[in-house]
PDB file of C-alpha atoms and ligand atoms in Angstrom:
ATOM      1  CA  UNK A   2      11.240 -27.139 -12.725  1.00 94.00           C
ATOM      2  CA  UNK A   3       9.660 -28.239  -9.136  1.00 96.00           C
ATOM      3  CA  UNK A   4       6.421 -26.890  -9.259  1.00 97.00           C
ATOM      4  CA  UNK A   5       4.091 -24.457 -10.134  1.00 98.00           C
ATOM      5  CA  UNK A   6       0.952 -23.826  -7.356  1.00 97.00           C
ATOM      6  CA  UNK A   7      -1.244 -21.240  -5.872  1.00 97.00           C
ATOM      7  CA  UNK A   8      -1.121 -20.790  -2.182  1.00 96.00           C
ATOM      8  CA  UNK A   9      -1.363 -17.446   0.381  1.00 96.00           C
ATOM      9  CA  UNK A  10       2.356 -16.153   0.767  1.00 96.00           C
ATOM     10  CA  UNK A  11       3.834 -17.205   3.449  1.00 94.00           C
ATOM     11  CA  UNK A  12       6.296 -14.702   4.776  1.00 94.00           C
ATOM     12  CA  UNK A  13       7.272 -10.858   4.095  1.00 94.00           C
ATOM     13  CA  UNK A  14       5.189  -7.983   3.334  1.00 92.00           C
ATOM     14  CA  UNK A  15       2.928  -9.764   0.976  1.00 94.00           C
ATOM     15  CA  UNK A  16       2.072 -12.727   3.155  1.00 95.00           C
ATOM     16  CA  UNK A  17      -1.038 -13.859   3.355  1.00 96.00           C
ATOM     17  CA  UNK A  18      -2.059 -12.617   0.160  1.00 97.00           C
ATOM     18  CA  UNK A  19      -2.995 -15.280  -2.675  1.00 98.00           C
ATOM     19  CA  UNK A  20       0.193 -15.777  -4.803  1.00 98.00           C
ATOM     20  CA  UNK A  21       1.480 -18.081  -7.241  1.00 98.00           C
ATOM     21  CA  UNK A  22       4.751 -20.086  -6.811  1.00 97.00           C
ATOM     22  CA  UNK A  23       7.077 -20.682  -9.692  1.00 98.00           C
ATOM     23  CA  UNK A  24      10.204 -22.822  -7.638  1.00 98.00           C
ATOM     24  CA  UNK A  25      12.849 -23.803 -10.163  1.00 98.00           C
ATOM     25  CA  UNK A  26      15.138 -26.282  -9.697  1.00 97.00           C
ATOM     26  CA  UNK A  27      18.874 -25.882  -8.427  1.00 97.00           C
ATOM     27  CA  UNK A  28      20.670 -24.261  -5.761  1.00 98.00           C
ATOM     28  CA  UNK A  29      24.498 -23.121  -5.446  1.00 97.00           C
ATOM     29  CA  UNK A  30      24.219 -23.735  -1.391  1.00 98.00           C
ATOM     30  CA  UNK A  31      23.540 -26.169   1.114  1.00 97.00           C
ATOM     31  CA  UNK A  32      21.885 -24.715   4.381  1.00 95.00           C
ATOM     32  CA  UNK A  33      21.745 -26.788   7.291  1.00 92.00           C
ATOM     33  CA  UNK A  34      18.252 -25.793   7.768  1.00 87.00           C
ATOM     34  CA  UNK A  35      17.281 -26.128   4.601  1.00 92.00           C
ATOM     35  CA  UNK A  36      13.261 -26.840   4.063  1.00 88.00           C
ATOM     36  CA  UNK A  37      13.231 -27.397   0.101  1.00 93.00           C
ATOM     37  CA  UNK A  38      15.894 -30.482  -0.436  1.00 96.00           C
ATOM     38  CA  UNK A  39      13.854 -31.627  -2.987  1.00 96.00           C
ATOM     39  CA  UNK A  40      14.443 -28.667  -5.274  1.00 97.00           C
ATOM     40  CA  UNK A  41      18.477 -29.140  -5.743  1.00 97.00           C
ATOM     41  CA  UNK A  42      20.631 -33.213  -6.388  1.00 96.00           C
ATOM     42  CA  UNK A  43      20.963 -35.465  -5.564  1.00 96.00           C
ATOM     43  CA  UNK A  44      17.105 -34.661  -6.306  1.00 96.00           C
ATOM     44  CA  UNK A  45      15.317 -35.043  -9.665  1.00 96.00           C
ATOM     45  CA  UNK A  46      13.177 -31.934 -11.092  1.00 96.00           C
ATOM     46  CA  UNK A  47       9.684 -32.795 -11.693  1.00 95.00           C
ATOM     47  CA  UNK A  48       9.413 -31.729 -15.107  1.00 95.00           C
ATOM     48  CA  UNK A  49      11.004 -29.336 -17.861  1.00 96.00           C
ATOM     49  CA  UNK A  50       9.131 -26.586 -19.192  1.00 97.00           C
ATOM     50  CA  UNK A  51       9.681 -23.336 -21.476  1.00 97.00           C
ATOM     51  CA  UNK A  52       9.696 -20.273 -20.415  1.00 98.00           C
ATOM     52  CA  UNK A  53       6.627 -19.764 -21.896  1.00 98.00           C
ATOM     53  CA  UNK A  54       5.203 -22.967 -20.291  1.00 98.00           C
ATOM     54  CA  UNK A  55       6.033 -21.614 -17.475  1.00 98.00           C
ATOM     55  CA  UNK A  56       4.430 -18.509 -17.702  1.00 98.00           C
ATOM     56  CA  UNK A  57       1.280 -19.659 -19.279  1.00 98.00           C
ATOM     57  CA  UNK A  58       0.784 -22.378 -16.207  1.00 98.00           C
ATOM     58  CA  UNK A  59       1.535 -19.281 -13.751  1.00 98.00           C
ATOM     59  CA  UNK A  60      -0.730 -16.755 -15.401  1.00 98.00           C
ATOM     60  CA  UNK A  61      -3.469 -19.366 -15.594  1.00 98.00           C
ATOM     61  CA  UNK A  62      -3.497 -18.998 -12.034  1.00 98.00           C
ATOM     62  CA  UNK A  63      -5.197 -15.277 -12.067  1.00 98.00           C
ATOM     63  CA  UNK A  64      -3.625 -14.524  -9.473  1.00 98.00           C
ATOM     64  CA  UNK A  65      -1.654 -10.475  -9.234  1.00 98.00           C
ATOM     65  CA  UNK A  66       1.583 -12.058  -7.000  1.00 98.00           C
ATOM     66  CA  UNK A  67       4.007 -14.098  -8.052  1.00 98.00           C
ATOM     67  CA  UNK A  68       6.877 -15.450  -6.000  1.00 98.00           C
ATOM     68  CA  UNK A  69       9.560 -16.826  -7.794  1.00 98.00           C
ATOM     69  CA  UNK A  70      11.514 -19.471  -5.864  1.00 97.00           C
ATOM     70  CA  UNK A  71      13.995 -22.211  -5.611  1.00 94.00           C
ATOM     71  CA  UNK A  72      16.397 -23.638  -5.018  1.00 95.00           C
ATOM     72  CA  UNK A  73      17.526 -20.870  -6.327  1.00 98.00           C
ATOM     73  CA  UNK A  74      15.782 -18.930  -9.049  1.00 98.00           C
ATOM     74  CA  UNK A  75      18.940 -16.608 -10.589  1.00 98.00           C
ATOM     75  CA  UNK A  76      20.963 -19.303 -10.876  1.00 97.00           C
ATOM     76  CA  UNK A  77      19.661 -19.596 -14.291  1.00 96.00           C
ATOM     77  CA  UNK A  78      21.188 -16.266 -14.940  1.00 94.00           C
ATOM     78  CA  UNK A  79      20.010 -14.899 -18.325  1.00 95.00           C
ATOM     79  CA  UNK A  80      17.250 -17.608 -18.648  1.00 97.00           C
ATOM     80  CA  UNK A  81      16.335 -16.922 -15.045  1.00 97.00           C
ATOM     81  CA  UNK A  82      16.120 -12.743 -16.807  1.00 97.00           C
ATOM     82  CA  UNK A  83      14.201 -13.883 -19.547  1.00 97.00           C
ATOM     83  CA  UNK A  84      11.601 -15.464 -17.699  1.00 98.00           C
ATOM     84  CA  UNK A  85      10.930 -12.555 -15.306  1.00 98.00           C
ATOM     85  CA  UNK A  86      10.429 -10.220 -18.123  1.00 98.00           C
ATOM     86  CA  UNK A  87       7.862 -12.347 -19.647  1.00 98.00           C
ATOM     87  CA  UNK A  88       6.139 -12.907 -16.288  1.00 98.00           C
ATOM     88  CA  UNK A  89       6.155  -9.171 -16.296  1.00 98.00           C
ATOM     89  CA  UNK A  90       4.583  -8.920 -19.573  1.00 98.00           C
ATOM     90  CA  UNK A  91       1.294 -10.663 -18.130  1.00 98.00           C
ATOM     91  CA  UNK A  92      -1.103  -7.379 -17.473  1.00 98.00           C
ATOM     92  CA  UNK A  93      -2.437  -9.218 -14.807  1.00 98.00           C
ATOM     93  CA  UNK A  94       0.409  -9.616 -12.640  1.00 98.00           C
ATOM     94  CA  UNK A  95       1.629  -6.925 -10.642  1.00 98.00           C
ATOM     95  CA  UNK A  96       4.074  -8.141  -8.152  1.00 98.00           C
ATOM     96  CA  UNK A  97       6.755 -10.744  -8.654  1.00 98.00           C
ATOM     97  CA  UNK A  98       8.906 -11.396  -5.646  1.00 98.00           C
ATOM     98  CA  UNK A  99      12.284 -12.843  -6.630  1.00 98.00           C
ATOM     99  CA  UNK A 100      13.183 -15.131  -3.349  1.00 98.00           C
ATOM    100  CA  UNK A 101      17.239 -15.283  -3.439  1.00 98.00           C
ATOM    101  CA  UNK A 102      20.106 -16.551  -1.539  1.00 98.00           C
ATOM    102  CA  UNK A 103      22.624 -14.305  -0.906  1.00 98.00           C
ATOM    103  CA  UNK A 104      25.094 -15.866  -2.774  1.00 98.00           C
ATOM    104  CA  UNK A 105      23.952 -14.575  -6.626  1.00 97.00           C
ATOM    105  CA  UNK A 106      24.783 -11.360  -7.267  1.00 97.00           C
ATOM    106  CA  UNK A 107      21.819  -8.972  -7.702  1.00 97.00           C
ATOM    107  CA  UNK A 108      23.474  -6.011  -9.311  1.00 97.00           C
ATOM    108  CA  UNK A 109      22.831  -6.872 -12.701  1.00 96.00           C
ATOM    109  CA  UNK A 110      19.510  -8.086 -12.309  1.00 97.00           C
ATOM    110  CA  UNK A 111      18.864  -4.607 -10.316  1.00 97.00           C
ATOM    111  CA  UNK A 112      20.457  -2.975 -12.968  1.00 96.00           C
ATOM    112  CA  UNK A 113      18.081  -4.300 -15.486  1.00 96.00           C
ATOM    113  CA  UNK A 114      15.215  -4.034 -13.257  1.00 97.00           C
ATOM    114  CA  UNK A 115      16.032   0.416 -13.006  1.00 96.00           C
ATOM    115  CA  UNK A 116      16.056   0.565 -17.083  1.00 96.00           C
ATOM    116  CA  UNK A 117      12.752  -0.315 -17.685  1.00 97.00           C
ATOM    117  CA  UNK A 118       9.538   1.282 -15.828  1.00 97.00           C
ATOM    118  CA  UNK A 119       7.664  -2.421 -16.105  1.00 98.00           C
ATOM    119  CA  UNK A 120      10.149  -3.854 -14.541  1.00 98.00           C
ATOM    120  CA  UNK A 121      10.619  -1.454 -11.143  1.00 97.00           C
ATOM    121  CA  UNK A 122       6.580  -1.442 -10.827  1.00 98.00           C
ATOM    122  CA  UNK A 123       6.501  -4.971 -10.738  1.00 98.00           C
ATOM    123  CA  UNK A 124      10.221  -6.706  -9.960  1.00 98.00           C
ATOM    124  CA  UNK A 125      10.858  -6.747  -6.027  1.00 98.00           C
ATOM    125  CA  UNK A 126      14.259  -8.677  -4.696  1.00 98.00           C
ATOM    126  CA  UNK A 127      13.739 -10.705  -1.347  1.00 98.00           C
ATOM    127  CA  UNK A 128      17.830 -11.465  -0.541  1.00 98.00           C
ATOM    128  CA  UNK A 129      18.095 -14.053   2.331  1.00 98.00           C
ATOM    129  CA  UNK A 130      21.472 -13.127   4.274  1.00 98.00           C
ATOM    130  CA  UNK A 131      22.958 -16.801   5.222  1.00 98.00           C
ATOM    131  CA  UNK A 132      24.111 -16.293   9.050  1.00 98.00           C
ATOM    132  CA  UNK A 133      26.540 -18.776  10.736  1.00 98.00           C
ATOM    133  CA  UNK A 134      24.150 -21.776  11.934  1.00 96.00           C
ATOM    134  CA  UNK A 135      23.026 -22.013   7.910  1.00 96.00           C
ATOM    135  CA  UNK A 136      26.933 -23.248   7.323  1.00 97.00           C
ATOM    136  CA  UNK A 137      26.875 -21.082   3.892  1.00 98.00           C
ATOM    137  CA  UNK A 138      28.179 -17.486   5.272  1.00 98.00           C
ATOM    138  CA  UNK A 139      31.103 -17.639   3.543  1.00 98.00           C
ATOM    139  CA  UNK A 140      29.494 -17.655   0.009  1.00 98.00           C
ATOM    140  CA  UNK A 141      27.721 -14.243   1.206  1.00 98.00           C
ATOM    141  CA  UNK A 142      28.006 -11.807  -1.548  1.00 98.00           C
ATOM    142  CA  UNK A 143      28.095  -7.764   0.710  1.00 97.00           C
ATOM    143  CA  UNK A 144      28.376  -5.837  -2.633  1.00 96.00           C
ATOM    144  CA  UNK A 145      25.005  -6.074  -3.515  1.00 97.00           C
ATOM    145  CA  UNK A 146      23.225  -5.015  -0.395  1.00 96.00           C
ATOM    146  CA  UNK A 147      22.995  -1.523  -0.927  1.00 92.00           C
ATOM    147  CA  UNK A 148      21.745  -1.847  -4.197  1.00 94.00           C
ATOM    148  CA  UNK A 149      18.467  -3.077  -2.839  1.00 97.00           C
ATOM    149  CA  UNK A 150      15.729  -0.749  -2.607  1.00 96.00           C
ATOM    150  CA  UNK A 151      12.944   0.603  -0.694  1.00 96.00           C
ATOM    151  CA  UNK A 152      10.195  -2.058  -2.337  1.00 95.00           C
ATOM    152  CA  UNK A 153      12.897  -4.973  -1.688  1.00 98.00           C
ATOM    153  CA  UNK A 154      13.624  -7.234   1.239  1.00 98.00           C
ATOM    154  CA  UNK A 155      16.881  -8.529   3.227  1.00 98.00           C
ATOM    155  CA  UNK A 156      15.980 -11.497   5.116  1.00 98.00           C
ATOM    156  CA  UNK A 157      17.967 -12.982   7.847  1.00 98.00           C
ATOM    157  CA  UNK A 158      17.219 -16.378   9.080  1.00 97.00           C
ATOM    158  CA  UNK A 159      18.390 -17.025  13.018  1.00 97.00           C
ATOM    159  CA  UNK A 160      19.031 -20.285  14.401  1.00 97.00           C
ATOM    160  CA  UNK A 161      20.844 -18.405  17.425  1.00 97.00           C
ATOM    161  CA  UNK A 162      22.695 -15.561  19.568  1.00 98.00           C
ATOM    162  CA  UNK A 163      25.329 -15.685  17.334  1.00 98.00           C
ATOM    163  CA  UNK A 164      23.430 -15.525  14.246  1.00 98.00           C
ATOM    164  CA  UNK A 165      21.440 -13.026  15.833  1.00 98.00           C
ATOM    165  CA  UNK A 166      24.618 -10.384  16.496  1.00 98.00           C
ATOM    166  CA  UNK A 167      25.984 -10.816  13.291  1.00 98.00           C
ATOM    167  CA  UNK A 168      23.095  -9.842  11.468  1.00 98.00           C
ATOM    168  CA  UNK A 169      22.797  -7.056  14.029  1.00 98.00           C
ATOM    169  CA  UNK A 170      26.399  -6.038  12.372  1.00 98.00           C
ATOM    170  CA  UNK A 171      25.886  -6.627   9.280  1.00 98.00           C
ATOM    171  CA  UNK A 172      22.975  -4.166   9.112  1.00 97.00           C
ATOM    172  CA  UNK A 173      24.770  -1.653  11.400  1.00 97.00           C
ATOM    173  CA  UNK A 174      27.754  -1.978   8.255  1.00 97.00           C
ATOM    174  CA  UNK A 175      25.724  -1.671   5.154  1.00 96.00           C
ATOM    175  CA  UNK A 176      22.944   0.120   6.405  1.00 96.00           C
ATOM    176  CA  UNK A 177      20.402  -1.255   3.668  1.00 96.00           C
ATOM    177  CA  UNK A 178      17.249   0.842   3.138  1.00 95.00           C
ATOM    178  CA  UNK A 179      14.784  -2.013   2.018  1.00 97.00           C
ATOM    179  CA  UNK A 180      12.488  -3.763   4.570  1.00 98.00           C
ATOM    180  CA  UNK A 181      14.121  -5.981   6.572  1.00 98.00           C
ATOM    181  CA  UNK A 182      13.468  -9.149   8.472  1.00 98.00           C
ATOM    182  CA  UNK A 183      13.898 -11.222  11.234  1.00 98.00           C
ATOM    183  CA  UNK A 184      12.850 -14.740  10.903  1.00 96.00           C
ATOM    184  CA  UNK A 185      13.418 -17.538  13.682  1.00 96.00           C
ATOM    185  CA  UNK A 186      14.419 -21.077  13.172  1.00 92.00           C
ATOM    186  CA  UNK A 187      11.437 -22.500  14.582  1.00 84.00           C
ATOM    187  CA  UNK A 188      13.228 -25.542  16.136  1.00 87.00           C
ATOM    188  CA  UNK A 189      16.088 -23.545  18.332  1.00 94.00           C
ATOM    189  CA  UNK A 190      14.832 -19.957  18.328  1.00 96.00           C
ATOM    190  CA  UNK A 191      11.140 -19.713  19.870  1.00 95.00           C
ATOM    191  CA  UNK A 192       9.633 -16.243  18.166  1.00 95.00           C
ATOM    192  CA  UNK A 193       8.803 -15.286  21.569  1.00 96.00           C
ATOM    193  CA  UNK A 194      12.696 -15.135  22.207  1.00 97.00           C
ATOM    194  CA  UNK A 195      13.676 -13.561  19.190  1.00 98.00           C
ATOM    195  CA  UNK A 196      11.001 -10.676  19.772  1.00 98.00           C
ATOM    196  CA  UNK A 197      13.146  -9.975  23.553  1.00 98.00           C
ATOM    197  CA  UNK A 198      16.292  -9.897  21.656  1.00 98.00           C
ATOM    198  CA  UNK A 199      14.920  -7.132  18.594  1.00 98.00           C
ATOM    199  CA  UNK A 200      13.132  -5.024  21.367  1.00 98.00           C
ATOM    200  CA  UNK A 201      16.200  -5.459  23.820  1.00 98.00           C
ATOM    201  CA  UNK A 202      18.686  -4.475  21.157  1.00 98.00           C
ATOM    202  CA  UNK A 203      16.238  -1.318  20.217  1.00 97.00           C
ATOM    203  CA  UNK A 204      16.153  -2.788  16.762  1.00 98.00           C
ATOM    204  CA  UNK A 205      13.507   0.022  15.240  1.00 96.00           C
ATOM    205  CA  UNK A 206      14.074  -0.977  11.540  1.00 95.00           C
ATOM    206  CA  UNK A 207      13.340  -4.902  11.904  1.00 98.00           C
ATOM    207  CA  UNK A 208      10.344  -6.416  11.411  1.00 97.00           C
ATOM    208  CA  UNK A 209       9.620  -9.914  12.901  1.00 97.00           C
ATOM    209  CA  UNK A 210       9.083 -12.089   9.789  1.00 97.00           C
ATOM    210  CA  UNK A 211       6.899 -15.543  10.842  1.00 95.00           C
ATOM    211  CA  UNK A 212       6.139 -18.024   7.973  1.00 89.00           C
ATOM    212  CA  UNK A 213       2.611 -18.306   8.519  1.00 91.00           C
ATOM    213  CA  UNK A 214       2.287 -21.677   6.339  1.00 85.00           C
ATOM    214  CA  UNK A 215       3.853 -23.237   9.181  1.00 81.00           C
ATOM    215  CA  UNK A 216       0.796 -22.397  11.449  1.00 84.00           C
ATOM    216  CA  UNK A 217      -1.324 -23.293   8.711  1.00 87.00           C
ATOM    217  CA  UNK A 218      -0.290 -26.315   7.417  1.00 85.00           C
ATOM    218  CA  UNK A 219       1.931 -29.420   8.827  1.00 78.00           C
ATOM    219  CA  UNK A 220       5.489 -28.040   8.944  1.00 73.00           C
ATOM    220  CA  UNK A 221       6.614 -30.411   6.053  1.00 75.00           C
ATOM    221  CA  UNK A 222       3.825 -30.162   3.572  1.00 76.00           C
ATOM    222  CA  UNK A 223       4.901 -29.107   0.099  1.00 74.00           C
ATOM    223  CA  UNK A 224       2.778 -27.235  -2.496  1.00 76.00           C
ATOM    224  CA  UNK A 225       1.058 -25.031   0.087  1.00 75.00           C
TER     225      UNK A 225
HETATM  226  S1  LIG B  10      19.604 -21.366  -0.464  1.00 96.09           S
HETATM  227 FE1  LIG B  10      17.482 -21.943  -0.048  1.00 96.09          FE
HETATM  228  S2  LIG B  10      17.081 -23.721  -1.372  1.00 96.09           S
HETATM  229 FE2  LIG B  10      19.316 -23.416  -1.312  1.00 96.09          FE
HETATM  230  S3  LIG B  10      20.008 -24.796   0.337  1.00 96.09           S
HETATM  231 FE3  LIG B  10      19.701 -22.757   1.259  1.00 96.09          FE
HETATM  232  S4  LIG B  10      17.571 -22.782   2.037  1.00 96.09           S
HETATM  233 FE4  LIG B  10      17.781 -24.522   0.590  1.00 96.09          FE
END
């Protein structure tokens, strides 16, 4: 485990609401841009916990979201199952947002997800899409994009034009029918300019996705 906090999301369709982070520890990639080192080696986790640990720290919280983050959170595969079923089991909880990389396969976790009712009221899948300027594109798993679903989420990151066209294509290839979003790399791709580009390229399905902990808080701050 890395931690365990309350915060307002940050980003998607739930941000700003009040939501509880679970971030496990571990991650199969290496972005470039990377803004959570600390939760894959040569880094340490914080602590070990059971999944009921786990669970009882998050529903202590109160709170009705839960984001469940990394690293990256299905790398645990079953484990990484068993714990969103029990944080499912909480009454209280009614959303749990399953950040992911790309570069897991969410079939069978989707597949799980459509055989019980609990589970597609409460599961939603937010799949980051890895564009060039990340240097992890190549691990990007295409199968699994059009198993996503209305309630779910492709996000793409973009550090540039390039990124920007590809994810242009890959959209215009696989033709997902969950939300998706458009997120800027603060540092080389001012919103401002990334707005232009979506309304230039007559984008109507993309919505601009800001991570509003960054205007918040410093840039760097963990646990927020
Ligand atoms: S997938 Fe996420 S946690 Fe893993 S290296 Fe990329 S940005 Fe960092």
């Amino acid at each position: 485990m890395v931690e365990i906090f309350e915060t307002v999301e940050g980003e998607g369709t739930r941000a700003g609401y009040p939501t509880v982070f679970v971030r496990l520890f571990h991650c199969n990639l290496r972005c470039t841009w990377c803004d959570t080192p600390y939760s894959y080696a040569p880094a340490q986790p914080e602590f070990e916990a059971t999944i009921g640990e786990i669970v009882s720290r998050a529903a202590d919280f109160g709170w009705e979201n839960v984001c469940l983050t990394g690293g990256e959170p299905l790398i645990h595969r079953h484990k990484s199952q068993l714990l969103v079923e029990a944080l499912a089991a909480v009454d209280h909880i009614q959303d749990i947002h399953i950040e992911t990389n790309g570069a897991i396969d969410v079939r069978p976790f989707a597949a799980l997800r459509d055989k019980s009712e609990l589970l597609r009221r409460k599961v939603r899948f937010i799949v980051d899409y890895k564009l060039p300027a990340s240097g992890e594109m190549d691990k990007m798993i295409h199968e699994h994009l059009t198993a996503l679903q209305s309630r779910d989420e492709l996000k793409f990151v973009i550090a540039n034009d390039e990124d920007f066209d590809i994810a242009v294509d890959v959209i215009s290839e696989y033709e997902p029918t969950c939300t998706i979003l458009f997120s800027p790399v603060w540092e080389t791709m001012p919103p401002e300019r990334l707005v232009e580009k979506i309304l230039q390229a007559g984008l109507k399905q993309v919505k601009l996705n800001l991570q509003i902990h960054k205007v918040i808080w410093d840039p760097a701050a963990r646990g927020v």
